[in-house]
CSV table of C-alpha atoms in Angstrom, one decimal:
chain,number,residue,atom,x,y,z
A,1,MET,CA,-4.8,95.4,-44.6
A,2,THR,CA,-2.5,95.5,-41.7
A,3,GLU,CA,-3.5,95.7,-38.1
A,4,GLN,CA,-2.4,99.4,-38.1
A,5,GLN,CA,-4.8,100.1,-41.2
A,6,ARG,CA,-7.7,98.2,-39.7
A,7,ARG,CA,-10.9,100.1,-39.4
A,8,PRO,CA,-11.8,100.8,-35.8
A,9,THR,CA,-15.0,99.2,-34.6
A,10,LEU,CA,-17.6,99.8,-31.9
A,11,ILE,CA,-16.0,97.4,-29.9
A,12,ASP,CA,-12.6,99.5,-30.0
A,13,VAL,CA,-14.5,102.5,-29.2
A,14,ALA,CA,-16.0,100.8,-26.2
A,15,ASP,CA,-12.6,99.4,-25.0
A,16,ALA,CA,-11.1,102.8,-25.2
A,17,ALA,CA,-14.0,104.5,-23.4
A,18,GLY,CA,-14.5,101.9,-20.7
A,19,VAL,CA,-18.0,101.3,-21.7
A,20,SER,CA,-20.0,98.6,-23.3
A,21,ARG,CA,-20.4,98.2,-26.9
A,22,ALA,CA,-24.3,98.7,-26.4
A,23,LEU,CA,-23.6,102.0,-24.8
A,24,VAL,CA,-21.3,102.9,-27.5
A,25,SER,CA,-24.2,101.9,-30.1
A,26,ILE,CA,-26.6,104.2,-28.2
A,27,VAL,CA,-24.2,107.3,-28.4
A,28,MET,CA,-23.5,106.9,-32.1
A,29,ARG,CA,-27.0,106.6,-32.9
A,30,GLY,CA,-27.8,109.7,-31.1
A,31,ALA,CA,-30.4,107.7,-29.0
A,32,PRO,CA,-31.6,108.5,-25.3
A,33,GLY,CA,-30.0,106.5,-22.6
A,34,ALA,CA,-26.5,107.7,-21.9
A,35,ALA,CA,-25.5,110.4,-19.4
A,36,GLU,CA,-24.0,113.5,-21.1
A,37,ALA,CA,-20.5,112.8,-19.4
A,38,THR,CA,-20.5,109.3,-20.8
A,39,ARG,CA,-21.7,110.4,-24.1
A,40,GLN,CA,-18.9,112.9,-24.5
A,41,LYS,CA,-16.3,110.4,-23.5
A,42,VAL,CA,-17.3,107.9,-26.1
A,43,LEU,CA,-17.4,110.5,-28.7
A,44,ASP,CA,-13.7,111.8,-27.7
A,45,ALA,CA,-12.6,108.1,-27.8
A,46,ALA,CA,-14.0,107.7,-31.2
A,47,ARG,CA,-12.5,110.8,-32.5
A,48,GLU,CA,-9.1,109.7,-31.1
A,49,LEU,CA,-9.3,106.3,-32.9
A,50,GLY,CA,-10.7,107.7,-36.1
A,51,TYR,CA,-13.9,105.8,-35.9
A,52,ARG,CA,-16.3,106.1,-38.6
A,53,PRO,CA,-19.8,104.5,-38.7
A,54,ASP,CA,-20.1,101.9,-41.4
A,55,SER,CA,-22.7,103.1,-43.8
A,56,ARG,CA,-23.3,99.5,-45.0
A,57,ALA,CA,-23.8,98.3,-41.6
A,58,ARG,CA,-26.4,101.2,-41.1
A,59,LEU,CA,-28.2,100.4,-44.2
A,60,LEU,CA,-28.5,96.7,-43.1
A,61,ARG,CA,-30.0,97.6,-39.8
A,62,SER,CA,-32.5,100.1,-41.4
A,63,THR,CA,-33.9,97.2,-43.5
A,64,ARG,CA,-35.5,93.7,-42.4
A,65,THR,CA,-33.0,91.0,-42.1
A,66,LYS,CA,-35.5,88.3,-41.2
A,67,LEU,CA,-32.6,87.2,-38.7
A,68,LEU,CA,-32.9,85.6,-35.3
A,69,GLY,CA,-29.6,85.6,-33.3
A,70,LEU,CA,-29.5,82.3,-31.1
A,71,SER,CA,-26.7,81.9,-28.6
A,72,PHE,CA,-26.0,78.5,-27.2
A,73,SER,CA,-23.1,76.7,-25.0
A,74,THR,CA,-21.0,74.4,-27.0
A,75,ALA,CA,-20.4,72.5,-23.9
A,76,HIS,CA,-24.0,71.3,-23.6
A,77,ALA,CA,-25.5,68.7,-26.2
A,78,PHE,CA,-29.0,69.6,-25.0
A,79,HIS,CA,-28.4,73.0,-26.4
A,80,ALA,CA,-27.6,71.5,-29.8
A,81,GLU,CA,-31.0,69.8,-29.8
A,82,ILE,CA,-32.8,73.1,-29.1
A,83,VAL,CA,-30.9,74.6,-32.0
A,84,ASP,CA,-31.8,71.8,-34.4
A,85,ALA,CA,-35.5,72.6,-33.5
A,86,ALA,CA,-35.3,76.2,-33.5
A,87,TYR,CA,-34.0,76.1,-37.2
A,88,ALA,CA,-37.1,74.2,-38.3
A,89,GLU,CA,-39.5,76.7,-36.5
A,90,ALA,CA,-37.7,79.8,-37.6
A,91,CYS,CA,-37.9,78.3,-41.2
A,92,ALA,CA,-41.6,77.8,-41.1
A,93,LYS,CA,-42.0,81.4,-40.2
A,94,GLY,CA,-39.8,82.8,-42.9
A,95,TYR,CA,-36.8,83.5,-40.5
A,96,GLU,CA,-33.2,82.4,-40.5
A,97,LEU,CA,-30.9,81.9,-37.6
A,98,ALA,CA,-27.4,83.4,-36.8
A,99,LEU,CA,-25.6,81.1,-34.4
A,100,GLY,CA,-23.3,82.4,-31.7
A,101,GLY,CA,-21.5,79.9,-29.6
A,102,VAL,CA,-20.3,80.5,-26.0
A,103,THR,CA,-17.2,79.0,-25.2
A,104,SER,CA,-14.4,79.2,-22.4
A,105,GLY,CA,-12.7,81.6,-24.7
A,106,ARG,CA,-15.5,83.5,-26.0
A,107,PRO,CA,-17.9,85.0,-23.3
A,108,GLU,CA,-21.6,85.4,-23.5
A,109,ALA,CA,-21.6,89.3,-23.9
A,110,ARG,CA,-19.1,89.0,-26.9
A,111,THR,CA,-21.4,86.3,-28.6
A,112,ILE,CA,-24.4,88.6,-28.1
A,113,GLU,CA,-22.5,91.5,-29.6
A,114,ALA,CA,-21.4,89.6,-32.5
A,115,LEU,CA,-25.2,88.4,-33.2
A,116,LEU,CA,-26.2,92.1,-33.1
A,117,ASP,CA,-23.6,93.1,-35.3
A,118,PHE,CA,-24.9,90.4,-37.9
A,119,GLY,CA,-28.1,92.2,-37.9
A,120,SER,CA,-30.2,90.1,-35.9
A,121,GLU,CA,-33.6,91.5,-35.3
A,122,ALA,CA,-34.2,89.5,-32.1
A,123,LEU,CA,-32.1,87.4,-29.7
A,124,ILE,CA,-32.8,83.9,-28.2
A,125,LEU,CA,-30.3,83.0,-25.5
A,126,ILE,CA,-30.1,79.5,-24.2
A,127,SER,CA,-29.6,79.4,-20.5
A,128,PRO,CA,-28.0,82.9,-20.2
A,129,THR,CA,-25.8,83.6,-17.2
A,130,LEU,CA,-25.9,87.6,-17.5
A,131,SER,CA,-27.5,89.5,-14.8
A,132,SER,CA,-31.3,90.5,-15.5
A,133,ASP,CA,-30.0,94.1,-15.7
A,134,GLU,CA,-27.7,93.3,-18.4
A,135,LEU,CA,-30.0,91.3,-20.4
A,136,GLY,CA,-32.4,94.3,-20.0
A,137,ARG,CA,-30.1,96.7,-21.7
A,138,TYR,CA,-29.7,94.4,-24.7
A,139,ALA,CA,-33.6,94.0,-24.7
A,140,GLY,CA,-33.6,97.9,-24.8
A,141,GLN,CA,-32.1,97.4,-28.4
A,142,VAL,CA,-33.9,94.4,-29.7
A,143,PRO,CA,-36.5,91.7,-28.3
A,144,VAL,CA,-34.6,89.2,-26.2
A,145,VAL,CA,-36.1,85.8,-25.2
A,146,SER,CA,-34.2,83.8,-22.5
A,147,LEU,CA,-34.5,80.1,-23.0
A,148,LEU,CA,-34.5,77.7,-20.0
A,149,ARG,CA,-34.0,80.6,-17.5
A,150,ASN,CA,-37.1,82.7,-16.3
A,151,ASP,CA,-35.5,84.9,-13.4
A,152,VAL,CA,-34.6,87.9,-16.3
A,153,GLY,CA,-36.9,90.7,-15.2
A,154,GLU,CA,-39.7,92.3,-17.1
A,155,LEU,CA,-37.9,93.7,-19.9
A,156,THR,CA,-36.7,90.2,-21.3
A,157,ASP,CA,-39.0,87.5,-22.4
A,158,SER,CA,-38.5,83.9,-21.2
A,159,VAL,CA,-39.4,80.4,-22.3
A,160,SER,CA,-38.7,77.8,-19.5
A,161,SER,CA,-39.6,74.3,-18.3
A,162,ASP,CA,-41.1,74.1,-14.9
A,163,ASP,CA,-38.2,72.8,-12.6
A,164,TYR,CA,-40.4,72.2,-9.5
A,165,GLU,CA,-42.8,70.1,-11.5
A,166,GLY,CA,-39.9,68.1,-13.1
A,167,ILE,CA,-38.4,67.4,-9.8
A,168,ARG,CA,-41.7,66.7,-8.1
A,169,MET,CA,-42.3,63.9,-11.1
A,170,ALA,CA,-38.8,62.6,-10.4
A,171,VAL,CA,-39.3,62.2,-6.8
A,172,GLU,CA,-42.8,60.7,-7.3
A,173,HIS,CA,-41.6,58.2,-9.5
A,174,LEU,CA,-39.0,56.9,-7.3
A,175,VAL,CA,-41.0,56.9,-4.2
A,176,SER,CA,-43.7,54.9,-6.3
A,177,LEU,CA,-41.2,52.3,-6.7
A,178,GLY,CA,-40.6,52.0,-3.2
A,179,HIS,CA,-37.5,54.2,-2.7
A,180,ARG,CA,-37.1,56.4,0.6
A,181,ARG,CA,-33.3,57.0,0.5
A,182,ILE,CA,-33.0,59.4,-2.4
A,183,VAL,CA,-30.1,61.6,-3.1
A,184,HIS,CA,-30.0,64.6,-5.4
A,185,ILE,CA,-26.7,65.5,-7.2
A,186,ASP,CA,-27.2,69.0,-7.9
A,187,GLY,CA,-25.9,71.2,-10.7
A,188,GLY,CA,-23.4,73.4,-8.8
A,189,SER,CA,-23.7,77.0,-10.1
A,190,ALA,CA,-25.2,76.0,-13.5
A,191,VAL,CA,-28.6,77.7,-14.7
A,192,SER,CA,-31.6,75.8,-13.2
A,193,ALA,CA,-29.4,74.3,-10.3
A,194,GLU,CA,-30.8,76.3,-7.7
A,195,PRO,CA,-34.6,75.9,-8.4
A,196,ARG,CA,-34.2,72.2,-8.9
A,197,ARG,CA,-32.3,71.9,-5.6
A,198,SER,CA,-35.0,74.0,-3.9
A,199,ALA,CA,-37.6,71.6,-5.5
A,200,PHE,CA,-36.0,68.5,-4.4
A,201,ARG,CA,-35.6,69.7,-0.8
A,202,ALA,CA,-39.4,70.9,-0.6
A,203,GLU,CA,-40.8,67.9,-2.3
A,204,MET,CA,-38.7,65.4,-0.1
A,205,GLU,CA,-39.7,67.4,3.0
A,206,ARG,CA,-43.5,67.5,2.0
A,207,ARG,CA,-43.2,63.5,1.9
A,208,GLY,CA,-41.6,63.1,5.3
A,209,LEU,CA,-38.2,62.1,3.7
A,210,GLU,CA,-34.8,63.3,4.3
A,211,PRO,CA,-33.5,65.5,1.4
A,212,ALA,CA,-29.9,64.5,0.9
A,213,ILE,CA,-28.1,66.7,-1.5
A,214,VAL,CA,-24.5,66.2,-3.0
A,215,ALA,CA,-22.6,68.9,-4.4
A,216,GLY,CA,-22.2,68.1,-8.4
A,217,GLY,CA,-22.2,69.8,-11.7
A,218,ALA,CA,-23.5,69.7,-15.3
A,219,MET,CA,-20.8,67.3,-16.8
A,220,GLU,CA,-20.0,63.8,-16.7
A,221,GLU,CA,-16.9,64.4,-14.5
A,222,ASP,CA,-19.1,66.1,-11.9
A,223,GLY,CA,-21.4,63.2,-11.7
A,224,MET,CA,-18.5,60.6,-11.3
A,225,THR,CA,-17.0,62.8,-8.5
A,226,ALA,CA,-20.1,63.0,-6.8
A,227,GLY,CA,-21.0,59.5,-7.1
A,228,ASN,CA,-17.6,58.5,-5.5
A,229,THR,CA,-18.9,60.2,-2.2
A,230,LEU,CA,-22.1,58.3,-1.9
A,231,GLY,CA,-20.9,55.5,0.1
A,232,PRO,CA,-20.8,53.9,2.4
A,233,ASP,CA,-24.3,54.9,3.3
A,234,MET,CA,-25.3,54.4,-0.4
A,235,PRO,CA,-28.9,55.6,-1.2
A,236,THR,CA,-31.0,53.5,-3.3
A,237,ALA,CA,-31.7,56.0,-5.9
A,238,VAL,CA,-30.1,59.3,-7.3
A,239,ILE,CA,-31.9,62.0,-9.1
A,240,ALA,CA,-28.9,63.8,-11.1
A,241,PHE,CA,-29.1,67.6,-12.1
A,242,ASN,CA,-28.9,66.4,-16.0
A,243,ASP,CA,-28.6,63.5,-18.2
A,244,ARG,CA,-24.6,64.1,-18.7
A,245,SER,CA,-24.1,64.1,-14.8
A,246,ALA,CA,-26.4,61.0,-14.7
A,247,LEU,CA,-24.0,59.1,-16.9
A,248,GLY,CA,-21.2,60.1,-14.7
A,249,VAL,CA,-22.9,58.8,-11.5
A,250,ILE,CA,-23.7,55.4,-13.4
A,251,GLU,CA,-20.1,55.1,-14.2
A,252,SER,CA,-18.8,55.9,-10.7
A,253,LEU,CA,-21.1,53.2,-9.3
A,254,ARG,CA,-20.2,50.5,-11.8
A,255,ALA,CA,-16.7,51.3,-10.9
A,256,GLN,CA,-17.6,50.4,-7.3
A,257,GLY,CA,-19.3,47.1,-8.3
A,258,LEU,CA,-22.6,48.4,-8.1
A,259,GLN,CA,-25.4,47.6,-10.7
A,260,VAL,CA,-28.0,50.0,-12.0
A,261,PRO,CA,-30.9,49.7,-11.3
A,262,ALA,CA,-30.4,46.6,-9.4
A,263,ASP,CA,-28.5,48.4,-6.4
A,264,VAL,CA,-29.1,51.9,-7.2
A,265,SER,CA,-31.7,53.5,-9.6
A,266,VAL,CA,-30.4,56.8,-11.4
A,267,LEU,CA,-32.7,59.2,-12.9
A,268,GLY,CA,-31.6,62.1,-15.3
A,269,TYR,CA,-33.0,65.4,-16.6
A,270,ASP,CA,-33.5,66.7,-20.0
A,271,ASP,CA,-34.1,63.5,-22.1
A,272,SER,CA,-31.1,64.4,-24.2
A,273,GLN,CA,-29.9,62.1,-26.9
A,274,PHE,CA,-27.4,60.5,-24.3
A,275,ALA,CA,-30.6,59.3,-22.5
A,276,ARG,CA,-32.1,57.7,-25.6
A,277,LEU,CA,-28.9,55.6,-26.5
A,278,SER,CA,-29.7,52.0,-26.8
A,279,TYR,CA,-26.9,50.9,-24.4
A,280,VAL,CA,-28.0,53.6,-21.7
A,281,GLN,CA,-31.7,53.8,-21.9
A,282,LEU,CA,-31.7,56.4,-19.0
A,283,SER,CA,-35.0,57.3,-17.2
A,284,SER,CA,-35.2,61.1,-17.5
A,285,ILE,CA,-37.3,64.2,-17.1
A,286,SER,CA,-38.0,65.5,-20.6
A,287,GLN,CA,-38.1,69.1,-21.3
A,288,ASP,CA,-39.4,68.6,-24.8
A,289,ALA,CA,-36.5,70.5,-26.7
A,290,PRO,CA,-38.6,70.9,-30.0
A,291,LEU,CA,-41.5,72.6,-27.9
A,292,LEU,CA,-39.2,74.9,-26.0
A,293,ALA,CA,-37.5,75.8,-29.1
A,294,ALA,CA,-40.7,76.5,-31.1
A,295,ALA,CA,-42.2,78.6,-28.3
A,296,ALA,CA,-39.0,80.6,-28.0
A,297,VAL,CA,-38.9,81.4,-31.8
A,298,ASP,CA,-42.7,82.1,-31.6
A,299,ARG,CA,-42.1,84.7,-28.8
A,300,ALA,CA,-39.2,86.3,-30.8
A,301,VAL,CA,-41.2,86.6,-34.1
A,302,ALA,CA,-44.4,87.9,-32.2
A,303,ARG,CA,-42.2,90.6,-30.5
A,304,ILE,CA,-40.4,91.6,-33.6
A,305,GLU,CA,-44.0,92.0,-35.4
A,306,GLY,CA,-45.4,93.6,-32.6
A,307,THR,CA,-48.3,91.1,-32.1
A,308,GLN,CA,-47.4,90.6,-28.4
A,309,PRO,CA,-45.9,92.4,-25.4
A,310,ALA,CA,-43.1,91.0,-23.5
A,311,GLY,CA,-44.0,87.8,-21.3
A,312,HIS,CA,-42.8,84.7,-19.8
A,313,VAL,CA,-44.0,81.1,-21.0
A,314,VAL,CA,-43.4,78.0,-18.7
A,315,ARG,CA,-44.1,74.5,-20.1
A,316,THR,CA,-44.6,71.5,-18.2
A,317,PRO,CA,-42.0,68.6,-18.4
A,318,HIS,CA,-42.8,65.0,-18.4
A,319,LEU,CA,-41.1,61.8,-17.2
A,320,VAL,CA,-39.8,59.3,-19.5
A,321,ALA,CA,-39.3,55.9,-17.4
A,322,ARG,CA,-36.6,53.6,-19.2
A,323,ARG,CA,-34.1,51.1,-17.7
A,324,THR,CA,-32.1,52.8,-15.1
A,325,THR,CA,-35.0,52.9,-12.5
A,326,ALA,CA,-36.7,50.1,-10.6
A,327,ALA,CA,-37.6,49.0,-7.3
A,328,PRO,CA,-35.0,49.2,-4.5
A,329,PRO,CA,-33.3,46.0,-3.5
A,330,ALA,CA,-34.9,43.9,-0.8
A,331,GLY,CA,-34.1,45.6,2.7
A,332,GLY,CA,-33.3,48.9,0.9
């Protein structure tokens, strides 16, 4: 079939009318939620394009698909661990997963719309970046569970880890080892960066310590860049935004001739597969990926089957101490 013969889709109509695919879907289904002027604009665009609803897709939507749509970022290995665990939990409940990868060339909204087109009965979104209003609009179509982020409004369910408690554990661990000059290399604009940043500041001040924060990010390169800015007043310990950032910090410290943890202790966050590598053995705050994934699937299924109202689940992380944290050097 040539490009000229290609059957127009909901996305084509949305582009032509200058509205979202979700809004076009509302109009085509005759559901409430669209202003009359907008409804007419969508219908006009559909008529001009020659759009006809796909009866096969309508039939699919009218029956149970037992499909959960799950979006994740291909840039984050921790997301892959959650996906692995989500598969097992979904299978145990008689559901299948449809995966949607969010990449630099494929925005989150496009991924979500594709998952809806697959016939997903609910969505599980790992670290969504859309606004609470945008998430709420999708939650008006199917149950939506935000995983690792809880500031998503009341229409969207959430399953998250207690970032304040995780950072409190990190600070407590280092202080108990004797550290006082502790730096937090933050996550920049990443999801969870702000609550962890705020938690670090509050916990250090509560202990009468200076809350030094260095701009960072979620990748190894961010950790390396931030680590190179720590001198000459080098701290005795670093809490990184996540494990990947922590690996970059460790590499930068070693390039500066410093040893971890003899000169500087480094603590990560997530307890991802990187932290558990035998040649790394990174101390980290574990978010328990399998438990988070199970809780998210449980909420999605409960919402589909009508056994629970929308709600927010917050799990408590825990510390996993390994080889990258130790007492500070004498005089440090």
